[in-house]
PDB file of C-alpha atoms in Angstrom:
ATOM      1  CA  MET P1327      27.548 -56.642  -6.945  1.00 50.00           C
ATOM      2  CA  ARG P1328      29.102 -54.094  -9.260  1.00 51.00           C
ATOM      3  CA  ARG P1329      25.618 -52.915 -10.277  1.00 52.00           C
ATOM      4  CA  VAL P1330      24.650 -52.399  -6.611  1.00 46.00           C
ATOM      5  CA  SER P1331      27.886 -50.521  -5.935  1.00 55.00           C
ATOM      6  CA  ALA P1332      27.301 -48.284  -8.959  1.00 52.00           C
ATOM      7  CA  CYS P1333      23.788 -47.468  -7.739  1.00 52.00           C
ATOM      8  CA  MET P1334      25.097 -46.611  -4.288  1.00 53.00           C
ATOM      9  CA  VAL P1335      27.739 -44.319  -5.771  1.00 47.00           C
ATOM     10  CA  PHE P1336      25.102 -42.627  -7.949  1.00 46.00           C
ATOM     11  CA  LEU P1337      22.811 -42.052  -4.954  1.00 48.00           C
ATOM     12  CA  LEU P1338      25.728 -40.731  -2.933  1.00 50.00           C
ATOM     13  CA  LEU P1339      26.553 -38.241  -5.690  1.00 47.00           C
ATOM     14  CA  ILE P1340      22.935 -37.031  -5.786  1.00 46.00           C
ATOM     15  CA  MET P1341      22.848 -36.583  -2.013  1.00 49.00           C
ATOM     16  CA  THR P1342      26.180 -34.754  -2.027  1.00 46.00           C
ATOM     17  CA  SER P1343      25.000 -32.446  -4.807  1.00 44.00           C
ATOM     18  CA  ALA P1344      21.779 -31.635  -2.941  1.00 42.00           C
ATOM     19  CA  ALA P1345      23.681 -30.938   0.263  1.00 44.00           C
ATOM     20  CA  ALA P1346      26.104 -28.648  -1.558  1.00 44.00           C
ATOM     21  CA  ARG P1347      23.326 -26.639  -3.213  1.00 47.00           C
ATOM     22  CA  PRO P1348      22.824 -23.295  -1.395  1.00 53.00           C
ATOM     23  CA  GLN P1349      19.687 -23.295   0.719  1.00 59.00           C
ATOM     24  CA  PRO P1350      17.241 -20.372   0.402  1.00 65.00           C
ATOM     25  CA  ALA P1351      17.777 -17.654   2.983  1.00 75.00           C
ATOM     26  CA  PRO P1352      15.092 -17.339   5.688  1.00 87.00           C
ATOM     27  CA  ASP P1353      12.327 -14.828   5.014  1.00 86.00           C
ATOM     28  CA  ASP P1354      13.570 -12.528   7.774  1.00 89.00           C
ATOM     29  CA  LYS P1355      17.002 -12.363   6.127  1.00 90.00           C
ATOM     30  CA  VAL P1356      15.505 -11.652   2.686  1.00 89.00           C
ATOM     31  CA  TRP P1357      13.330  -8.891   4.141  1.00 89.00           C
ATOM     32  CA  ALA P1358      16.181  -7.396   6.190  1.00 90.00           C
ATOM     33  CA  ASP P1359      18.352  -7.218   3.069  1.00 91.00           C
ATOM     34  CA  PHE P1360      15.547  -5.504   1.153  1.00 89.00           C
ATOM     35  CA  VAL P1361      14.851  -2.950   3.899  1.00 87.00           C
ATOM     36  CA  GLY P1362      18.566  -2.284   4.302  1.00 89.00           C
ATOM     37  CA  TRP P1363      18.796  -1.557   0.587  1.00 89.00           C
ATOM     38  CA  LEU P1364      15.845   0.864   0.835  1.00 84.00           C
ATOM     39  CA  HIS P1365      17.997   3.270   2.837  1.00 82.00           C
ATOM     40  CA  THR P1366      20.642   3.383   0.112  1.00 82.00           C
ATOM     41  CA  MET P1367      18.557   3.281  -3.055  1.00 79.00           C
ATOM     42  CA  PRO P1368      18.342   6.218  -5.488  1.00 75.00           C
ATOM     43  CA  PRO P1369      15.578   8.807  -4.968  1.00 71.00           C
ATOM     44  CA  ILE P1370      12.125   7.536  -5.931  1.00 70.00           C
ATOM     45  CA  THR P1371       8.659   9.032  -6.043  1.00 67.00           C
ATOM     46  CA  GLN P1372       6.543   5.969  -6.880  1.00 69.00           C
ATOM     47  CA  VAL P1373       6.162   2.531  -5.341  1.00 71.00           C
ATOM     48  CA  VAL P1374       6.392   0.795  -8.727  1.00 70.00           C
ATOM     49  CA  SER P1375       9.974   2.035  -9.038  1.00 77.00           C
ATOM     50  CA  VAL P1376      11.114   0.214  -5.901  1.00 83.00           C
ATOM     51  CA  LEU P1377      11.021  -3.353  -7.173  1.00 81.00           C
ATOM     52  CA  LYS P1378      12.495  -2.427 -10.546  1.00 84.00           C
ATOM     53  CA  LEU P1379      15.449  -0.805  -8.828  1.00 86.00           C
ATOM     54  CA  TYR P1380      15.875  -3.719  -6.440  1.00 88.00           C
ATOM     55  CA  GLY P1381      15.925  -6.131  -9.359  1.00 87.00           C
ATOM     56  CA  LYS P1382      18.772  -4.123 -10.885  1.00 88.00           C
ATOM     57  CA  GLU P1383      20.545  -4.159  -7.527  1.00 89.00           C
ATOM     58  CA  LEU P1384      20.409  -7.955  -7.371  1.00 91.00           C
ATOM     59  CA  ALA P1385      21.605  -8.275 -10.965  1.00 90.00           C
ATOM     60  CA  GLY P1386      24.510  -5.947 -10.198  1.00 89.00           C
ATOM     61  CA  LYS P1387      25.565  -8.281  -7.398  1.00 89.00           C
ATOM     62  CA  GLY P1388      25.766 -11.196  -9.805  1.00 91.00           C
ATOM     63  CA  VAL P1389      22.497 -12.855  -8.808  1.00 90.00           C
ATOM     64  CA  THR P1390      21.148 -14.979 -11.645  1.00 90.00           C
ATOM     65  CA  ARG P1391      17.894 -13.976 -13.298  1.00 89.00           C
ATOM     66  CA  GLU P1392      16.166 -17.064 -11.898  1.00 90.00           C
ATOM     67  CA  ASP P1393      17.350 -16.457  -8.333  1.00 90.00           C
ATOM     68  CA  ALA P1394      16.542 -12.749  -8.594  1.00 89.00           C
ATOM     69  CA  LYS P1395      12.993 -13.589  -9.656  1.00 90.00           C
ATOM     70  CA  LEU P1396      12.610 -15.968  -6.728  1.00 91.00           C
ATOM     71  CA  THR P1397      13.854 -13.277  -4.346  1.00 90.00           C
ATOM     72  CA  MET P1398      11.529 -10.657  -5.837  1.00 88.00           C
ATOM     73  CA  ASP P1399       8.574 -13.036  -5.561  1.00 89.00           C
ATOM     74  CA  ARG P1400       9.375 -13.558  -1.890  1.00 90.00           C
ATOM     75  CA  VAL P1401       9.655  -9.810  -1.295  1.00 88.00           C
ATOM     76  CA  LEU P1402       6.291  -9.273  -3.002  1.00 85.00           C
ATOM     77  CA  ARG P1403       4.707 -11.968  -0.862  1.00 87.00           C
ATOM     78  CA  MET P1404       6.093 -10.406   2.299  1.00 85.00           C
ATOM     79  CA  MET P1405       4.873  -6.982   1.176  1.00 81.00           C
ATOM     80  CA  ARG P1406       1.392  -8.499   1.160  1.00 77.00           C
ATOM     81  CA  ASP P1407       1.711 -10.545   4.337  1.00 79.00           C
ATOM     82  CA  ARG P1408       3.804  -8.472   6.743  1.00 76.00           C
ATOM     83  CA  PRO P1409       1.787  -5.841   8.664  1.00 68.00           C
ATOM     84  CA  ASP P1410       4.728  -3.408   8.653  1.00 75.00           C
ATOM     85  CA  ALA P1411       5.827  -4.028   5.069  1.00 79.00           C
ATOM     86  CA  TRP P1412       4.807  -0.727   3.512  1.00 82.00           C
ATOM     87  CA  ARG P1413       6.058   1.514   6.328  1.00 85.00           C
ATOM     88  CA  PRO P1414       9.766   1.558   5.367  1.00 86.00           C
ATOM     89  CA  ILE P1415       8.901   1.898   1.682  1.00 83.00           C
ATOM     90  CA  PHE P1416       6.692   4.955   2.087  1.00 85.00           C
ATOM     91  CA  ASN P1417       8.915   6.502   4.734  1.00 86.00           C
ATOM     92  CA  ARG P1418      11.728   6.304   2.199  1.00 83.00           C
ATOM     93  CA  ILE P1419       9.571   7.817  -0.548  1.00 82.00           C
ATOM     94  CA  TYR P1420       8.441  10.697   1.665  1.00 83.00           C
ATOM     95  CA  THR P1421      12.004  11.555   2.688  1.00 80.00           C
ATOM     96  CA  THR P1422      13.740  11.146  -0.658  1.00 72.00           C
ATOM     97  CA  SER P1423      15.127  14.333  -2.160  1.00 56.00           C
ATOM     98  CA  GLY P1424      13.291  13.672  -5.408  1.00 54.00           C
ATOM     99  CA  THR P1425       9.839  13.712  -3.823  1.00 55.00           C
ATOM    100  CA  THR P1426       7.696  16.783  -4.361  1.00 61.00           C
ATOM    101  CA  PHE P1427       4.518  17.408  -2.404  1.00 65.00           C
ATOM    102  CA  ASN P1428       1.386  17.972  -4.460  1.00 74.00           C
ATOM    103  CA  PRO P1429      -0.846  20.221  -2.330  1.00 80.00           C
ATOM    104  CA  GLU P1430      -3.836  19.985  -4.661  1.00 89.00           C
ATOM    105  CA  PRO P1431      -6.729  17.681  -3.676  1.00 94.00           C
ATOM    106  CA  THR P1432      -7.931  15.104  -6.167  1.00 92.00           C
ATOM    107  CA  PRO P1433     -10.572  16.514  -8.559  1.00 93.00           C
ATOM    108  CA  LEU P1434     -12.931  13.630  -7.768  1.00 92.00           C
ATOM    109  CA  LEU P1435     -12.987  14.535  -4.077  1.00 94.00           C
ATOM    110  CA  VAL P1436     -13.521  18.218  -4.825  1.00 95.00           C
ATOM    111  CA  ARG P1437     -16.562  17.380  -6.951  1.00 94.00           C
ATOM    112  CA  ALA P1438     -17.853  14.748  -4.532  1.00 93.00           C
ATOM    113  CA  VAL P1439     -18.045  17.002  -1.457  1.00 95.00           C
ATOM    114  CA  GLU P1440     -19.415  20.024  -3.279  1.00 93.00           C
ATOM    115  CA  GLY P1441     -22.711  20.958  -1.657  1.00 91.00           C
ATOM    116  CA  HIS P1442     -22.277  18.540   1.272  1.00 92.00           C
ATOM    117  CA  THR P1443     -22.476  19.844   4.820  1.00 95.00           C
ATOM    118  CA  PRO P1444     -19.106  19.266   6.524  1.00 97.00           C
ATOM    119  CA  GLY P1445     -19.007  16.602   9.217  1.00 97.00           C
ATOM    120  CA  ARG P1446     -16.584  13.905  10.369  1.00 97.00           C
ATOM    121  CA  ALA P1447     -14.216  12.770   7.629  1.00 98.00           C
ATOM    122  CA  LEU P1448     -11.706   9.921   7.524  1.00 98.00           C
ATOM    123  CA  ASP P1449      -8.829   9.872   5.032  1.00 97.00           C
ATOM    124  CA  VAL P1450      -7.505   6.294   4.741  1.00 95.00           C
ATOM    125  CA  GLY P1451      -3.871   6.189   3.645  1.00 91.00           C
ATOM    126  CA  MET P1452      -3.603   9.959   4.041  1.00 93.00           C
ATOM    127  CA  GLY P1453       0.012  10.202   2.899  1.00 90.00           C
ATOM    128  CA  GLN P1454       1.229  13.799   2.911  1.00 91.00           C
ATOM    129  CA  GLY P1455      -2.279  15.076   3.496  1.00 94.00           C
ATOM    130  CA  ARG P1456      -3.380  16.912   0.374  1.00 93.00           C
ATOM    131  CA  ASN P1457      -6.986  15.662   0.608  1.00 97.00           C
ATOM    132  CA  ALA P1458      -7.145  15.849   4.404  1.00 97.00           C
ATOM    133  CA  VAL P1459      -5.931  19.454   4.494  1.00 97.00           C
ATOM    134  CA  PHE P1460      -8.366  20.436   1.740  1.00 97.00           C
ATOM    135  CA  LEU P1461     -11.264  18.970   3.717  1.00 98.00           C
ATOM    136  CA  ALA P1462     -10.141  20.636   6.949  1.00 98.00           C
ATOM    137  CA  MET P1463     -10.026  23.994   5.183  1.00 97.00           C
ATOM    138  CA  LYS P1464     -13.603  23.370   4.032  1.00 96.00           C
ATOM    139  CA  GLY P1465     -14.745  22.912   7.623  1.00 97.00           C
ATOM    140  CA  TRP P1466     -14.616  19.126   7.943  1.00 98.00           C
ATOM    141  CA  ASN P1467     -13.437  17.508  11.184  1.00 98.00           C
ATOM    142  CA  VAL P1468     -10.723  15.345   9.626  1.00 98.00           C
ATOM    143  CA  THR P1469      -8.941  12.255  10.876  1.00 98.00           C
ATOM    144  CA  GLY P1470      -6.245  10.824   8.645  1.00 97.00           C
ATOM    145  CA  ILE P1471      -4.551   7.464   9.101  1.00 96.00           C
ATOM    146  CA  ASP P1472      -1.320   6.261   7.549  1.00 94.00           C
ATOM    147  CA  LEU P1473       1.339   3.695   8.417  1.00 90.00           C
ATOM    148  CA  ALA P1474       4.264   5.968   7.472  1.00 91.00           C
ATOM    149  CA  GLU P1475       5.440   8.382  10.150  1.00 93.00           C
ATOM    150  CA  GLU P1476       7.057  10.648   7.568  1.00 91.00           C
ATOM    151  CA  GLY P1477       3.764  11.024   5.718  1.00 91.00           C
ATOM    152  CA  LEU P1478       1.956  11.976   8.919  1.00 95.00           C
ATOM    153  CA  ALA P1479       4.631  14.544   9.765  1.00 94.00           C
ATOM    154  CA  ALA P1480       4.286  16.090   6.305  1.00 91.00           C
ATOM    155  CA  ALA P1481       0.489  16.210   6.646  1.00 94.00           C
ATOM    156  CA  ARG P1482       0.664  17.936  10.031  1.00 96.00           C
ATOM    157  CA  ALA P1483       3.153  20.475   8.682  1.00 93.00           C
ATOM    158  CA  GLN P1484       0.999  21.151   5.630  1.00 93.00           C
ATOM    159  CA  ALA P1485      -2.073  21.668   7.829  1.00 96.00           C
ATOM    160  CA  THR P1486      -0.172  24.115  10.029  1.00 96.00           C
ATOM    161  CA  ARG P1487       0.973  26.104   6.994  1.00 94.00           C
ATOM    162  CA  ALA P1488      -2.632  26.225   5.800  1.00 95.00           C
ATOM    163  CA  GLY P1489      -3.839  27.502   9.171  1.00 96.00           C
ATOM    164  CA  THR P1490      -5.872  24.419  10.004  1.00 96.00           C
ATOM    165  CA  SER P1491      -5.410  21.016  11.660  1.00 96.00           C
ATOM    166  CA  VAL P1492      -5.988  17.321  11.055  1.00 97.00           C
ATOM    167  CA  ASN P1493      -5.998  14.437  13.508  1.00 97.00           C
ATOM    168  CA  ALA P1494      -3.111  12.435  12.028  1.00 97.00           C
ATOM    169  CA  LEU P1495      -2.917   8.884  13.395  1.00 97.00           C
ATOM    170  CA  LEU P1496      -0.299   6.192  12.872  1.00 96.00           C
ATOM    171  CA  ALA P1497      -2.457   3.197  11.950  1.00 93.00           C
ATOM    172  CA  ASP P1498      -2.768   0.315   9.512  1.00 88.00           C
ATOM    173  CA  ALA P1499      -5.845   0.472   7.284  1.00 89.00           C
ATOM    174  CA  ALA P1500      -6.291  -3.294   7.626  1.00 87.00           C
ATOM    175  CA  THR P1501      -6.606  -3.273  11.427  1.00 89.00           C
ATOM    176  CA  PHE P1502      -7.958   0.223  12.125  1.00 93.00           C
ATOM    177  CA  ASP P1503     -11.248   0.354  14.051  1.00 95.00           C
ATOM    178  CA  TYR P1504     -13.590   2.180  11.664  1.00 96.00           C
ATOM    179  CA  GLY P1505     -16.495   2.000  14.084  1.00 95.00           C
ATOM    180  CA  ARG P1506     -20.202   1.939  13.280  1.00 95.00           C
ATOM    181  CA  GLU P1507     -21.959   4.939  11.723  1.00 94.00           C
ATOM    182  CA  ALA P1508     -18.966   7.024  12.770  1.00 95.00           C
ATOM    183  CA  TRP P1509     -18.144   9.001   9.611  1.00 97.00           C
ATOM    184  CA  ASP P1510     -19.926  11.335   7.229  1.00 96.00           C
ATOM    185  CA  LEU P1511     -17.165  10.911   4.657  1.00 96.00           C
ATOM    186  CA  ILE P1512     -14.485   8.269   4.007  1.00 96.00           C
ATOM    187  CA  VAL P1513     -11.794   8.948   1.414  1.00 95.00           C
ATOM    188  CA  ILE P1514      -9.357   6.393  -0.039  1.00 93.00           C
ATOM    189  CA  THR P1515      -6.943   7.626  -2.700  1.00 88.00           C
ATOM    190  CA  TYR P1516      -4.660   4.954  -4.202  1.00 79.00           C
ATOM    191  CA  GLY P1517      -4.980   2.967  -1.001  1.00 74.00           C
ATOM    192  CA  PRO P1518      -3.901  -0.609  -0.283  1.00 70.00           C
ATOM    193  CA  GLY P1519      -4.983  -3.362  -2.647  1.00 65.00           C
ATOM    194  CA  PHE P1520      -7.403  -4.979  -0.203  1.00 69.00           C
ATOM    195  CA  THR P1521      -9.705  -1.937  -0.360  1.00 67.00           C
ATOM    196  CA  GLY P1522     -11.585  -3.800  -3.093  1.00 69.00           C
ATOM    197  CA  ASP P1523     -12.221  -6.916  -1.008  1.00 78.00           C
ATOM    198  CA  PRO P1524     -15.903  -7.457  -0.073  1.00 85.00           C
ATOM    199  CA  PRO P1525     -15.259  -7.881   3.700  1.00 88.00           C
ATOM    200  CA  PHE P1526     -13.369  -4.584   3.811  1.00 88.00           C
ATOM    201  CA  ALA P1527     -16.060  -2.886   1.739  1.00 87.00           C
ATOM    202  CA  GLU P1528     -18.645  -4.038   4.261  1.00 90.00           C
ATOM    203  CA  ARG P1529     -16.598  -2.554   7.115  1.00 92.00           C
ATOM    204  CA  LEU P1530     -16.542   0.799   5.339  1.00 91.00           C
ATOM    205  CA  LYS P1531     -20.258   0.651   4.626  1.00 91.00           C
ATOM    206  CA  THR P1532     -20.947  -0.053   8.295  1.00 93.00           C
ATOM    207  CA  ALA P1533     -18.662   2.807   9.350  1.00 95.00           C
ATOM    208  CA  LEU P1534     -20.581   5.387   7.305  1.00 95.00           C
ATOM    209  CA  ARG P1535     -23.483   7.279   8.777  1.00 95.00           C
ATOM    210  CA  PRO P1536     -26.759   7.228   6.805  1.00 93.00           C
ATOM    211  CA  GLY P1537     -26.260   9.608   3.908  1.00 91.00           C
ATOM    212  CA  GLY P1538     -22.491   9.360   4.373  1.00 94.00           C
ATOM    213  CA  LEU P1539     -20.188   9.529   1.384  1.00 94.00           C
ATOM    214  CA  LEU P1540     -17.474   7.077   0.294  1.00 93.00           C
ATOM    215  CA  VAL P1541     -14.933   8.340  -2.258  1.00 93.00           C
ATOM    216  CA  VAL P1542     -12.439   5.835  -3.690  1.00 90.00           C
ATOM    217  CA  GLU P1543      -9.801   6.391  -6.347  1.00 86.00           C
ATOM    218  CA  ARG P1544      -7.691   3.450  -7.522  1.00 72.00           C
ATOM    219  CA  ARG P1545      -5.411   2.344 -10.325  1.00 59.00           C
ATOM    220  CA  SER P1546      -7.405   0.970 -13.248  1.00 52.00           C
ATOM    221  CA  TRP P1547      -5.233  -2.162 -13.437  1.00 41.00           C
ATOM    222  CA  GLU P1548      -6.570  -3.287 -10.050  1.00 44.00           C
ATOM    223  CA  SER P1549      -9.209  -5.711 -11.247  1.00 41.00           C
ATOM    224  CA  ARG P1550     -11.151  -6.193  -8.031  1.00 43.00           C
ATOM    225  CA  PRO P1551     -14.337  -4.125  -7.537  1.00 42.00           C
ATOM    226  CA  THR P1552     -14.120  -0.907  -5.573  1.00 41.00           C
ATOM    227  CA  PRO P1553     -15.734  -0.781  -2.117  1.00 39.00           C
ATOM    228  CA  SER P1554     -18.337   1.668  -3.366  1.00 39.00           C
ATOM    229  CA  ARG P1555     -20.108  -1.085  -5.276  1.00 34.00           C
ATOM    230  CA  GLY P1556     -20.913  -2.732  -1.990  1.00 34.00           C
ATOM    231  CA  ALA P1557     -22.483   0.504  -0.810  1.00 36.00           C
ATOM    232  CA  GLY P1558     -24.592   1.274  -3.872  1.00 34.00           C
ATOM    233  CA  SER P1559     -22.652   3.381  -6.333  1.00 33.00           C
ATOM    234  CA  SER P1560     -24.179   6.715  -7.224  1.00 32.00           C
ATOM    235  CA  MET P1561     -21.410   7.994  -9.487  1.00 32.00           C
ATOM    236  CA  ALA P1562     -18.469   6.438 -11.302  1.00 30.00           C
ATOM    237  CA  ILE P1563     -15.747   8.130 -13.329  1.00 29.00           C
ATOM    238  CA  THR P1564     -13.075   6.188 -15.193  1.00 28.00           C
ATOM    239  CA  SER P1565     -10.045   7.031 -17.282  1.00 27.00           C
ATOM    240  CA  SER P1566      -7.136   5.118 -18.754  1.00 27.00           C
ATOM    241  CA  SER P1567      -5.037   5.476 -15.617  1.00 36.00           C
ATOM    242  CA  THR P1568      -7.473   5.498 -12.716  1.00 39.00           C
ATOM    243  CA  THR P1569     -10.778   4.090 -11.585  1.00 42.00           C
ATOM    244  CA  SER P1570     -12.724   6.488  -9.418  1.00 44.00           C
ATOM    245  CA  SER P1571     -15.949   5.907  -7.548  1.00 50.00           C
ATOM    246  CA  CYS P1572     -18.215   7.896  -5.315  1.00 52.00           C
ATOM    247  CA  ALA P1573     -21.040   6.335  -3.324  1.00 53.00           C
ATOM    248  CA  THR P1574     -23.595   7.447  -0.782  1.00 53.00           C
ATOM    249  CA  ARG P1575     -24.889   5.157   1.933  1.00 56.00           C
ATOM    250  CA  SER P1576     -28.651   5.004   2.112  1.00 53.00           C
ATOM    251  CA  SER P1577     -30.354   4.998   5.488  1.00 53.00           C
TER     252      SER P1577
END
């Protein structure tokens, strides 16, 4: 009888301990806390700085290293899964006082379009518009998409200062309708991670007109293949910090 009573007491203690343990906050609460912090964080110019700073923020609030890691893992997962995840991050980057606009187009794009007759161009993840404005000044009919309103506003302003215009659209690269044989040029510079996925690469290939050009520049640590490989790569340039590809669609 005493043994049974002892077992019951032991089980009761376990149940009480489990009930007293703090339960993880819902995803919406974790995300709301993260977005709320974005508006108060120090000036940043790169996405990689965001999570490092947020980790320090959690540590400063007394969150244990283990719990902070769990929270960061959840934030990372939601950054991948939530359609609107990157909008507040890039809006914050584009409005921070430490951000400086680089008006120069990427050298890869400059080389890639040299000698090509201007046509319809799409800049995916246009940001502040340095590549889009360059193309517009070269006579291309440019549409640029981005999910950050502040980036689009900066691109429009830059185009106006340059005496040209771009069709700046608020859109998510994952759900945007790229069409079929709609573009003579598609540019992706440090775009979202899924740009290397085969299904997305096929969408881009379908969207290009015969003879159309696809120019992709990505971080070298992204291990997945670039979309250009699905379209038949005609030129590839690599360095220690970036992986750049240029491909032409055959008819």
